[in-house]
Amino acid sequence: MMIDDDPELEYSSLCEEVRREGTTVKLQIFRLKGSTDGWSLEVVDHKDGSTVWEDLFATDQEARDEFYRTLELEGIHSFAEDRPSESLH
């Protein structure tokens, strides 16, 4: 018997791919299906590296706005850094 422990997620219609300066990242805004606890914000780069905000957002629009604020302040490379010589082990 197989038990599925993965919670079911609900994704916002505001999820999108964002391309700047030749780099593309995926903006993912989601929450547990049926939850009213708030929306999670995650940005995934081309190597499946992930940046996740610790705080939840009241609305998916607030999460999207925070992503774009960070994008304007820090640039897209803050989400998708290529460090081929660096190991995280």
XYZ file of C-alpha atoms in Angstrom:
89
model
C 0.000 0.000 0.000
C 1.358 3.393 -0.981
C 0.648 6.477 1.108
C 0.777 9.855 -0.599
C 2.101 12.350 1.951
C 2.503 15.176 -0.551
C -0.025 17.903 0.168
C -2.135 19.091 -2.735
C -1.208 22.601 -3.832
C -3.252 25.315 -5.456
C -1.285 27.550 -7.850
C -2.159 31.168 -8.503
C -3.095 32.376 -11.960
C -0.295 34.947 -11.453
C 2.453 32.319 -11.881
C 4.615 33.112 -14.878
C 8.025 32.908 -16.469
C 10.010 36.132 -16.276
C 12.926 36.861 -18.602
C 15.437 39.651 -18.071
C 18.996 40.115 -19.258
C 18.976 36.706 -20.963
C 17.923 34.860 -17.793
C 14.552 33.217 -17.244
C 13.050 32.332 -13.870
C 9.704 30.830 -12.927
C 7.571 32.815 -10.515
C 5.491 30.360 -8.500
C 2.788 31.471 -6.089
C 0.912 28.705 -4.288
C -0.810 27.567 -1.110
C -2.202 24.377 0.318
C -5.403 23.548 -1.512
C -8.382 24.830 0.460
C -6.177 26.818 2.828
C -6.736 30.414 3.854
C -3.345 30.710 5.599
C -1.772 32.737 2.813
C 0.285 32.363 -0.325
C 3.867 31.118 -0.618
C 6.289 32.750 -3.035
C 9.006 30.768 -4.798
C 11.297 31.635 -7.694
C 12.899 28.746 -9.602
C 15.903 29.295 -11.864
C 16.972 27.409 -15.002
C 18.891 24.854 -12.910
C 15.922 24.218 -10.604
C 17.545 26.296 -7.877
C 14.904 27.758 -5.635
C 14.448 30.999 -3.699
C 11.568 30.819 -1.214
C 10.240 33.619 0.948
C 9.747 32.597 4.585
C 6.659 34.729 5.115
C 3.248 34.001 3.649
C 1.334 36.687 1.757
C -2.322 37.533 2.358
C -3.050 37.558 -1.388
C -1.367 36.162 -4.476
C -1.124 39.725 -5.811
C 0.905 40.779 -2.751
C 3.285 37.875 -3.391
C 3.662 38.892 -7.049
C 4.266 42.519 -6.062
C 7.016 41.437 -3.631
C 8.723 39.425 -6.389
C 8.761 42.435 -8.723
C 9.991 44.753 -5.932
C 12.883 42.363 -5.288
C 13.536 41.982 -9.017
C 13.810 45.756 -9.459
C 16.028 46.214 -6.382
C 18.354 43.217 -6.722
C 18.057 42.148 -10.369
C 17.187 38.800 -11.891
C 20.634 37.377 -11.179
C 19.846 37.464 -7.454
C 17.472 34.559 -8.213
C 19.613 32.729 -10.778
C 23.247 32.837 -9.898
C 25.599 30.607 -11.835
C 28.444 29.502 -9.641
C 29.944 26.485 -11.386
C 33.014 26.347 -9.154
C 31.087 26.561 -5.886
C 29.857 23.457 -4.099
C 27.139 23.486 -1.485
C 28.047 20.096 0.032
